[in-house]
mmCIF file of C-alpha atoms in Angstrom:
data_model
loop_
_atom_site.group_PDB
_atom_site.id
_atom_site.type_symbol
_atom_site.label_atom_id
_atom_site.label_comp_id
_atom_site.label_asym_id
_atom_site.label_seq_id
_atom_site.Cartn_x
_atom_site.Cartn_y
_atom_site.Cartn_z
ATOM 1 C CA MET K 1 43.998 -50.156 24.733
ATOM 2 C CA ARG K 2 41.226 -52.125 23.050
ATOM 3 C CA LEU K 3 39.276 -54.798 24.928
ATOM 4 C CA ALA K 4 37.000 -57.387 23.359
ATOM 5 C CA VAL K 5 34.431 -58.698 25.839
ATOM 6 C CA THR K 6 32.367 -61.784 25.078
ATOM 7 C CA GLY K 7 28.634 -61.567 25.670
ATOM 8 C CA ARG K 8 26.737 -58.479 24.575
ATOM 9 C CA GLU K 9 24.004 -58.487 27.226
ATOM 10 C CA GLY K 10 25.704 -59.662 30.416
ATOM 11 C CA GLN K 11 26.121 -57.418 33.443
ATOM 12 C CA VAL K 12 29.918 -57.258 33.198
ATOM 13 C CA ALA K 13 29.922 -56.642 29.448
ATOM 14 C CA ALA K 14 27.407 -53.810 29.807
ATOM 15 C CA SER K 15 29.382 -52.358 32.720
ATOM 16 C CA LEU K 16 32.651 -52.497 30.791
ATOM 17 C CA ILE K 17 31.065 -50.711 27.845
ATOM 18 C CA GLU K 18 29.776 -47.982 30.162
ATOM 19 C CA ARG K 19 33.161 -47.618 31.854
ATOM 20 C CA GLY K 20 35.080 -47.419 28.574
ATOM 21 C CA SER K 21 36.867 -44.166 27.765
ATOM 22 C CA LYS K 22 38.802 -42.407 25.046
ATOM 23 C CA ASP K 23 41.860 -44.328 26.255
ATOM 24 C CA VAL K 24 40.136 -47.706 26.548
ATOM 25 C CA GLU K 25 37.837 -48.900 23.792
ATOM 26 C CA VAL K 26 35.539 -51.774 24.759
ATOM 27 C CA VAL K 27 34.005 -53.871 21.992
ATOM 28 C CA ALA K 28 31.311 -56.411 22.853
ATOM 29 C CA VAL K 29 31.448 -59.559 20.726
ATOM 30 C CA GLY K 30 28.457 -61.868 20.874
ATOM 31 C CA ARG K 31 25.943 -63.896 18.956
ATOM 32 C CA PRO K 32 25.583 -64.585 16.135
ATOM 33 C CA ALA K 33 29.181 -63.641 15.249
ATOM 34 C CA LEU K 34 30.536 -65.342 18.370
ATOM 35 C CA ASP K 35 28.545 -68.245 19.775
ATOM 36 C CA LEU K 36 30.227 -70.240 22.532
ATOM 37 C CA ALA K 37 28.014 -73.213 21.717
ATOM 38 C CA ARG K 38 29.571 -73.153 18.232
ATOM 39 C CA PRO K 39 33.351 -73.189 18.875
ATOM 40 C CA GLU K 40 34.163 -72.699 15.194
ATOM 41 C CA THR K 41 32.900 -69.083 15.434
ATOM 42 C CA VAL K 42 35.170 -67.952 18.242
ATOM 43 C CA PHE K 43 38.539 -67.213 16.648
ATOM 44 C CA ALA K 44 37.255 -65.327 13.621
ATOM 45 C CA ALA K 45 34.939 -63.153 15.716
ATOM 46 C CA LEU K 46 37.661 -62.199 18.184
ATOM 47 C CA ALA K 47 40.262 -61.661 15.462
ATOM 48 C CA ALA K 48 37.896 -59.263 13.703
ATOM 49 C CA ALA K 49 37.644 -57.182 16.895
ATOM 50 C CA ARG K 50 41.451 -56.632 16.900
ATOM 51 C CA PRO K 51 41.760 -56.559 20.712
ATOM 52 C CA ASP K 52 44.785 -56.081 22.928
ATOM 53 C CA ILE K 53 43.117 -58.194 25.639
ATOM 54 C CA VAL K 54 40.081 -60.484 25.644
ATOM 55 C CA VAL K 55 37.625 -60.429 28.548
ATOM 56 C CA SER K 56 35.762 -63.738 28.708
ATOM 57 C CA ALA K 57 32.465 -62.816 30.368
ATOM 58 C CA ALA K 58 29.811 -64.768 28.432
ATOM 59 C CA ALA K 59 28.346 -67.755 30.270
ATOM 60 C CA HIS K 60 25.339 -69.945 30.868
ATOM 61 C CA THR K 61 24.379 -68.495 34.261
ATOM 62 C CA ASN K 62 20.946 -69.927 35.097
ATOM 63 C CA VAL K 63 21.914 -72.169 38.020
ATOM 64 C CA ASP K 64 18.735 -74.264 38.160
ATOM 65 C CA GLN K 65 18.232 -74.453 34.409
ATOM 66 C CA ALA K 66 21.776 -75.748 33.998
ATOM 67 C CA GLU K 67 20.694 -78.963 35.744
ATOM 68 C CA ASP K 68 18.368 -79.684 32.820
ATOM 69 C CA GLU K 69 20.808 -78.358 30.230
ATOM 70 C CA LYS K 70 24.045 -79.972 31.342
ATOM 71 C CA GLU K 71 25.393 -80.462 27.817
ATOM 72 C CA LEU K 72 24.750 -76.823 26.904
ATOM 73 C CA ALA K 73 26.166 -75.542 30.200
ATOM 74 C CA PHE K 74 29.432 -77.421 29.658
ATOM 75 C CA ALA K 75 29.532 -76.442 25.978
ATOM 76 C CA VAL K 76 29.327 -72.754 26.877
ATOM 77 C CA ASN K 77 31.020 -72.530 30.280
ATOM 78 C CA ALA K 78 33.789 -75.064 29.722
ATOM 79 C CA THR K 79 34.450 -75.806 26.034
ATOM 80 C CA GLY K 80 33.442 -72.327 24.899
ATOM 81 C CA ALA K 81 35.509 -70.586 27.570
ATOM 82 C CA GLY K 82 38.506 -72.695 26.590
ATOM 83 C CA LYS K 83 38.049 -71.714 22.947
ATOM 84 C CA VAL K 84 37.998 -68.034 23.881
ATOM 85 C CA ALA K 85 41.270 -68.432 25.781
ATOM 86 C CA GLU K 86 42.711 -70.456 22.895
ATOM 87 C CA ALA K 87 41.760 -67.723 20.434
ATOM 88 C CA ALA K 88 43.403 -65.089 22.627
ATOM 89 C CA ALA K 89 46.556 -67.211 22.729
ATOM 90 C CA GLY K 90 46.416 -67.522 18.950
ATOM 91 C CA LEU K 91 46.257 -63.740 18.720
ATOM 92 C CA GLY K 92 49.213 -63.477 21.112
ATOM 93 C CA ILE K 93 47.270 -61.666 23.854
ATOM 94 C CA PRO K 94 46.102 -62.330 27.443
ATOM 95 C CA VAL K 95 42.606 -63.395 28.483
ATOM 96 C CA ILE K 96 40.714 -62.265 31.588
ATOM 97 C CA HIS K 97 38.082 -64.881 32.423
ATOM 98 C CA LEU K 98 35.165 -64.381 34.830
ATOM 99 C CA SER K 99 34.321 -67.293 37.113
ATOM 100 C CA THR K 100 32.224 -67.804 40.234
ATOM 101 C CA ASP K 101 31.973 -68.635 43.929
ATOM 102 C CA TYR K 102 29.900 -71.680 42.892
ATOM 103 C CA VAL K 103 33.124 -73.638 42.374
ATOM 104 C CA PHE K 104 33.046 -74.025 46.189
ATOM 105 C CA ASP K 105 30.522 -75.941 48.287
ATOM 106 C CA GLY K 106 30.182 -73.210 50.920
ATOM 107 C CA ALA K 107 31.128 -75.461 53.844
ATOM 108 C CA LYS K 108 34.220 -73.521 54.917
ATOM 109 C CA ASP K 109 34.080 -71.436 58.084
ATOM 110 C CA GLY K 110 35.594 -68.200 56.816
ATOM 111 C CA ALA K 111 36.493 -66.556 53.531
ATOM 112 C CA TYR K 112 37.726 -68.776 50.730
ATOM 113 C CA VAL K 113 41.198 -68.169 49.308
ATOM 114 C CA GLU K 114 42.324 -69.120 45.844
ATOM 115 C CA THR K 115 44.128 -72.265 46.974
ATOM 116 C CA ASP K 116 41.160 -73.782 48.815
ATOM 117 C CA ALA K 117 39.827 -77.060 47.446
ATOM 118 C CA THR K 118 36.958 -76.696 44.988
ATOM 119 C CA ALA K 119 33.774 -78.759 45.317
ATOM 120 C CA PRO K 120 30.876 -77.490 43.188
ATOM 121 C CA LEU K 121 27.377 -78.491 44.250
ATOM 122 C CA GLY K 122 25.715 -78.555 40.823
ATOM 123 C CA VAL K 123 26.138 -78.469 37.060
ATOM 124 C CA TYR K 124 26.632 -74.701 36.887
ATOM 125 C CA GLY K 125 29.519 -74.705 39.346
ATOM 126 C CA ALA K 126 31.037 -77.831 37.800
ATOM 127 C CA SER K 127 30.880 -76.341 34.310
ATOM 128 C CA LYS K 128 32.474 -73.096 35.483
ATOM 129 C CA LEU K 129 35.253 -75.026 37.244
ATOM 130 C CA ALA K 130 35.845 -77.007 34.053
ATOM 131 C CA GLY K 131 35.994 -73.666 32.259
ATOM 132 C CA GLU K 132 38.693 -72.404 34.603
ATOM 133 C CA LYS K 133 40.785 -75.466 33.840
ATOM 134 C CA ALA K 134 40.204 -75.137 30.090
ATOM 135 C CA VAL K 135 41.206 -71.463 30.134
ATOM 136 C CA ALA K 136 44.380 -72.162 32.102
ATOM 137 C CA ALA K 137 45.345 -74.998 29.754
ATOM 138 C CA ALA K 138 44.674 -72.999 26.579
ATOM 139 C CA ASN K 139 46.445 -69.739 27.412
ATOM 140 C CA PRO K 140 49.251 -69.357 29.967
ATOM 141 C CA ARG K 141 48.609 -65.592 29.986
ATOM 142 C CA HIS K 142 45.325 -65.762 31.881
ATOM 143 C CA LEU K 143 43.633 -64.083 34.799
ATOM 144 C CA ILE K 144 40.704 -66.051 36.210
ATOM 145 C CA LEU K 145 38.582 -63.779 38.404
ATOM 146 C CA ARG K 146 36.087 -65.491 40.690
ATOM 147 C CA THR K 147 33.288 -63.170 41.704
ATOM 148 C CA ALA K 148 29.966 -63.525 43.523
ATOM 149 C CA TRP K 149 26.534 -61.974 44.144
ATOM 150 C CA ALA K 150 26.852 -59.647 41.147
ATOM 151 C CA TYR K 151 24.309 -56.888 40.625
ATOM 152 C CA SER K 152 24.094 -53.807 38.421
ATOM 153 C CA PRO K 153 21.664 -51.523 36.593
ATOM 154 C CA PHE K 154 21.690 -54.071 33.761
ATOM 155 C CA GLY K 155 20.031 -57.426 33.135
ATOM 156 C CA ARG K 156 18.431 -59.561 35.825
ATOM 157 C CA ASN K 157 19.913 -59.599 39.299
ATOM 158 C CA PHE K 158 19.062 -59.675 43.008
ATOM 159 C CA VAL K 159 18.818 -55.911 43.491
ATOM 160 C CA LYS K 160 16.419 -55.435 40.599
ATOM 161 C CA THR K 161 14.364 -58.420 41.737
ATOM 162 C CA MET K 162 13.987 -56.982 45.248
ATOM 163 C CA LEU K 163 12.844 -53.627 43.859
ATOM 164 C CA ARG K 164 10.369 -55.315 41.552
ATOM 165 C CA LEU K 165 8.930 -57.510 44.296
ATOM 166 C CA ALA K 166 8.719 -54.569 46.689
ATOM 167 C CA ALA K 167 6.533 -52.776 44.167
ATOM 168 C CA GLU K 168 4.164 -55.776 44.182
ATOM 169 C CA ARG K 169 4.152 -57.004 47.814
ATOM 170 C CA ASP K 170 4.155 -55.779 51.391
ATOM 171 C CA GLU K 171 6.519 -58.538 52.588
ATOM 172 C CA ILE K 172 9.277 -60.559 50.914
ATOM 173 C CA SER K 173 10.810 -63.758 52.294
ATOM 174 C CA VAL K 174 14.599 -63.877 51.873
ATOM 175 C CA VAL K 175 17.052 -66.482 53.124
ATOM 176 C CA ALA K 176 19.138 -65.439 56.121
ATOM 177 C CA ASP K 177 21.635 -68.325 56.186
ATOM 178 C CA GLN K 178 23.519 -67.521 52.967
ATOM 179 C CA TRP K 179 26.527 -65.271 53.476
ATOM 180 C CA GLY K 180 28.685 -63.527 50.915
ATOM 181 C CA ASN K 181 30.062 -60.345 49.369
ATOM 182 C CA PRO K 182 27.578 -58.331 47.269
ATOM 183 C CA THR K 183 29.523 -57.204 44.206
ATOM 184 C CA SER K 184 28.657 -54.402 41.814
ATOM 185 C CA ALA K 185 29.315 -55.339 38.184
ATOM 186 C CA LEU K 186 30.414 -51.730 37.700
ATOM 187 C CA ASP K 187 33.116 -52.351 40.325
ATOM 188 C CA ILE K 188 34.043 -55.594 38.567
ATOM 189 C CA ALA K 189 34.425 -53.587 35.360
ATOM 190 C CA GLU K 190 36.677 -51.057 37.103
ATOM 191 C CA ALA K 191 38.850 -53.856 38.478
ATOM 192 C CA VAL K 192 39.043 -55.555 35.079
ATOM 193 C CA LEU K 193 40.085 -52.295 33.428
ATOM 194 C CA HIS K 194 42.700 -51.725 36.135
ATOM 195 C CA ALA K 195 44.122 -55.237 35.719
ATOM 196 C CA ALA K 196 43.973 -55.036 31.923
ATOM 197 C CA ALA K 197 45.988 -51.812 31.937
ATOM 198 C CA ARG K 198 48.632 -53.539 34.041
ATOM 199 C CA LEU K 199 48.809 -56.478 31.629
ATOM 200 C CA HIS K 200 48.885 -54.164 28.607
ATOM 201 C CA HIS K 201 51.734 -52.005 29.879
ATOM 202 C CA ASP K 202 53.767 -54.641 31.717
ATOM 203 C CA GLY K 203 55.195 -57.006 29.149
ATOM 204 C CA ASN K 204 57.006 -58.896 31.920
ATOM 205 C CA PHE K 205 53.917 -59.530 34.060
ATOM 206 C CA VAL K 206 54.226 -63.015 35.531
ATOM 207 C CA ALA K 207 51.499 -63.217 38.202
ATOM 208 C CA TYR K 208 48.920 -64.870 35.980
ATOM 209 C CA GLY K 209 46.485 -67.284 37.605
ATOM 210 C CA VAL K 210 43.342 -67.358 39.746
ATOM 211 C CA TYR K 211 42.125 -64.388 41.802
ATOM 212 C CA HIS K 212 39.055 -63.576 43.863
ATOM 213 C CA LEU K 213 37.266 -60.321 43.098
ATOM 214 C CA VAL K 214 34.252 -59.290 45.195
ATOM 215 C CA GLY K 215 32.881 -56.251 46.997
ATOM 216 C CA SER K 216 34.309 -55.256 50.368
ATOM 217 C CA GLY K 217 32.317 -56.375 53.384
ATOM 218 C CA VAL K 218 30.092 -59.335 54.193
ATOM 219 C CA THR K 219 26.359 -59.734 54.719
ATOM 220 C CA ASN K 220 23.648 -62.339 54.355
ATOM 221 C CA ARG K 221 20.964 -62.374 51.665
ATOM 222 C CA SER K 222 18.262 -60.911 53.872
ATOM 223 C CA GLY K 223 20.601 -58.184 55.127
ATOM 224 C CA PHE K 224 21.444 -57.321 51.544
ATOM 225 C CA ALA K 225 17.752 -57.147 50.685
ATOM 226 C CA ARG K 226 16.988 -54.923 53.679
ATOM 227 C CA TYR K 227 19.714 -52.477 52.704
ATOM 228 C CA VAL K 228 18.432 -52.343 49.122
ATOM 229 C CA LEU K 229 14.868 -51.603 50.200
ATOM 230 C CA ASP K 230 15.796 -49.215 53.027
ATOM 231 C CA THR K 231 17.787 -47.217 50.478
ATOM 232 C CA SER K 232 14.903 -47.357 48.027
ATOM 233 C CA ARG K 233 12.454 -46.065 50.669
ATOM 234 C CA GLU K 234 14.764 -43.127 51.472
ATOM 235 C CA LEU K 235 14.623 -42.173 47.799
ATOM 236 C CA GLY K 236 10.859 -42.533 47.522
ATOM 237 C CA GLY K 237 11.073 -45.887 45.774
ATOM 238 C CA PRO K 238 9.328 -49.212 46.487
ATOM 239 C CA TYR K 239 9.622 -50.752 49.925
ATOM 240 C CA ALA K 240 8.573 -53.986 51.617
ATOM 241 C CA LEU K 241 9.337 -55.739 54.885
ATOM 242 C CA ILE K 242 11.893 -58.547 54.705
ATOM 243 C CA ARG K 243 11.071 -61.776 56.518
ATOM 244 C CA ASP K 244 14.050 -64.020 57.322
ATOM 245 C CA ILE K 245 13.770 -67.639 56.257
ATOM 246 C CA ALA K 246 16.217 -70.539 56.043
ATOM 247 C CA MET K 247 17.480 -72.057 52.817
ATOM 248 C CA ALA K 248 15.580 -75.184 53.785
ATOM 249 C CA ASP K 249 12.366 -73.138 53.650
ATOM 250 C CA TYR K 250 13.068 -72.069 50.074
ATOM 251 C CA PRO K 251 13.966 -75.257 48.203
ATOM 252 C CA THR K 252 15.582 -74.947 44.788
ATOM 253 C CA LYS K 253 16.692 -77.511 42.251
ATOM 254 C CA VAL K 254 20.336 -76.918 43.180
ATOM 255 C CA GLN K 255 21.694 -76.233 46.656
ATOM 256 C CA ARG K 256 23.415 -72.859 46.882
ATOM 257 C CA PRO K 257 26.661 -72.402 48.860
ATOM 258 C CA ALA K 258 25.794 -71.257 52.381
ATOM 259 C CA ASN K 259 29.129 -69.428 52.521
ATOM 260 C CA SER K 260 30.232 -67.498 49.433
ATOM 261 C CA ARG K 261 32.715 -65.261 51.216
ATOM 262 C CA LEU K 262 35.857 -64.777 49.114
ATOM 263 C CA SER K 263 39.142 -63.221 50.222
ATOM 264 C CA THR K 264 40.428 -60.560 47.819
ATOM 265 C CA ALA K 265 43.842 -60.136 49.499
ATOM 266 C CA LYS K 266 45.707 -61.658 46.555
ATOM 267 C CA PHE K 267 44.101 -59.350 43.980
ATOM 268 C CA GLU K 268 44.625 -56.310 46.210
ATOM 269 C CA SER K 269 48.316 -57.048 46.789
ATOM 270 C CA THR K 270 49.026 -57.850 43.144
ATOM 271 C CA PHE K 271 47.099 -55.055 41.459
ATOM 272 C CA GLY K 272 46.804 -52.425 44.190
ATOM 273 C CA TRP K 273 43.027 -52.167 43.780
ATOM 274 C CA THR K 274 40.352 -52.658 46.429
ATOM 275 C CA ALA K 275 36.618 -52.760 45.785
ATOM 276 C CA PRO K 276 34.434 -50.196 47.586
ATOM 277 C CA ASP K 277 32.281 -51.265 50.524
ATOM 278 C CA TRP K 278 29.234 -53.105 49.220
ATOM 279 C CA ARG K 279 26.867 -50.619 50.866
ATOM 280 C CA ARG K 280 28.356 -47.697 48.979
ATOM 281 C CA SER K 281 28.118 -49.476 45.632
ATOM 282 C CA THR K 282 24.632 -50.776 46.382
ATOM 283 C CA LYS K 283 23.398 -47.297 47.297
ATOM 284 C CA GLU K 284 24.755 -45.890 44.035
ATOM 285 C CA ILE K 285 23.000 -48.502 41.936
ATOM 286 C CA VAL K 286 19.725 -48.448 43.872
ATOM 287 C CA SER K 287 19.707 -44.649 43.544
ATOM 288 C CA ARG K 288 20.244 -44.936 39.834
ATOM 289 C CA LEU K 289 17.472 -47.499 39.449
ATOM 290 C CA VAL K 290 14.909 -45.814 41.702
ATOM 291 C CA LEU K 291 15.432 -42.336 40.301
ATOM 292 C CA GLY K 292 15.027 -43.772 36.821
ATOM 293 C CA MET K 293 11.859 -45.694 37.627
ATOM 294 C CA THR K 294 9.479 -43.643 35.534
ATOM 295 C CA GLY K 295 7.739 -44.430 32.279
ATOM 296 C CA GLN K 296 9.695 -46.909 30.213
ATOM 297 C CA ALA K 297 12.190 -47.573 33.039
ATOM 298 C CA ARG K 298 9.357 -48.772 35.308
ATOM 299 C CA ALA K 299 8.052 -51.016 32.520
ATOM 300 C CA GLN K 300 11.509 -52.549 32.050
ATOM 301 C CA MET K 301 11.893 -53.135 35.803
ATOM 302 C CA SER K 302 8.692 -55.179 35.852
ATOM 303 C CA GLN K 303 9.802 -57.505 33.048
#
């Protein structure tokens, strides 16, 4: 099986490349050959990769910056995503598209299911929701996977930020009234590969649509941070005290969902795959980062 994943530098793309094997070849397709802001590049770039399935992972992900770059955010996250799905349809293959918890407003008391009403709070969430609709309209053979609180050894993410700040400070303020499911991008990659194999081998697969895909277990942001730094300290890495604050004490340009909990029951029942507990996955990644924090790795962490 050959997968083409859009976005060379994203956490999921990097994780898919690492998780590839002799049976599953993963090819990253990105700029300049494929530029979601330039829709005319999409089909040719994906056709050249000769994939069996396309994984649509590239996105404009800076939540606050998207407010000032609304046109670009919609061009990439909505129009561009639709073009990727359209290209996959033109090649006669399915598309697996990555979306986000930010399509919800976070007001629900409990975990969101796929049929809950969407209500994005800002441009980023609105553009990703528009992307979901564009993908579904362009290619009936689609899986839309909403994920949340992604972290990994790659790129910029919450875990790496906590480790960096802990190396610089004695105390870090982290919001305690945001709840969700920390999700390893390496686990996302495993789930994508599992689902892709099902699509590749089951020509009669009919359960296309929207799914939620997050780590098992729930915590708040400050609890997540504490676990990251407690694990780091056990390994001899950086450590700092975490001070709980409210979202209101840490104003941002865009309000974040207070509740990002997503139910994965539909994905589990359809594909027979369950994500590991978030603590297990977090410990694995923190261990990998801390044990590699020497020389050049330390310099990269501080960037």
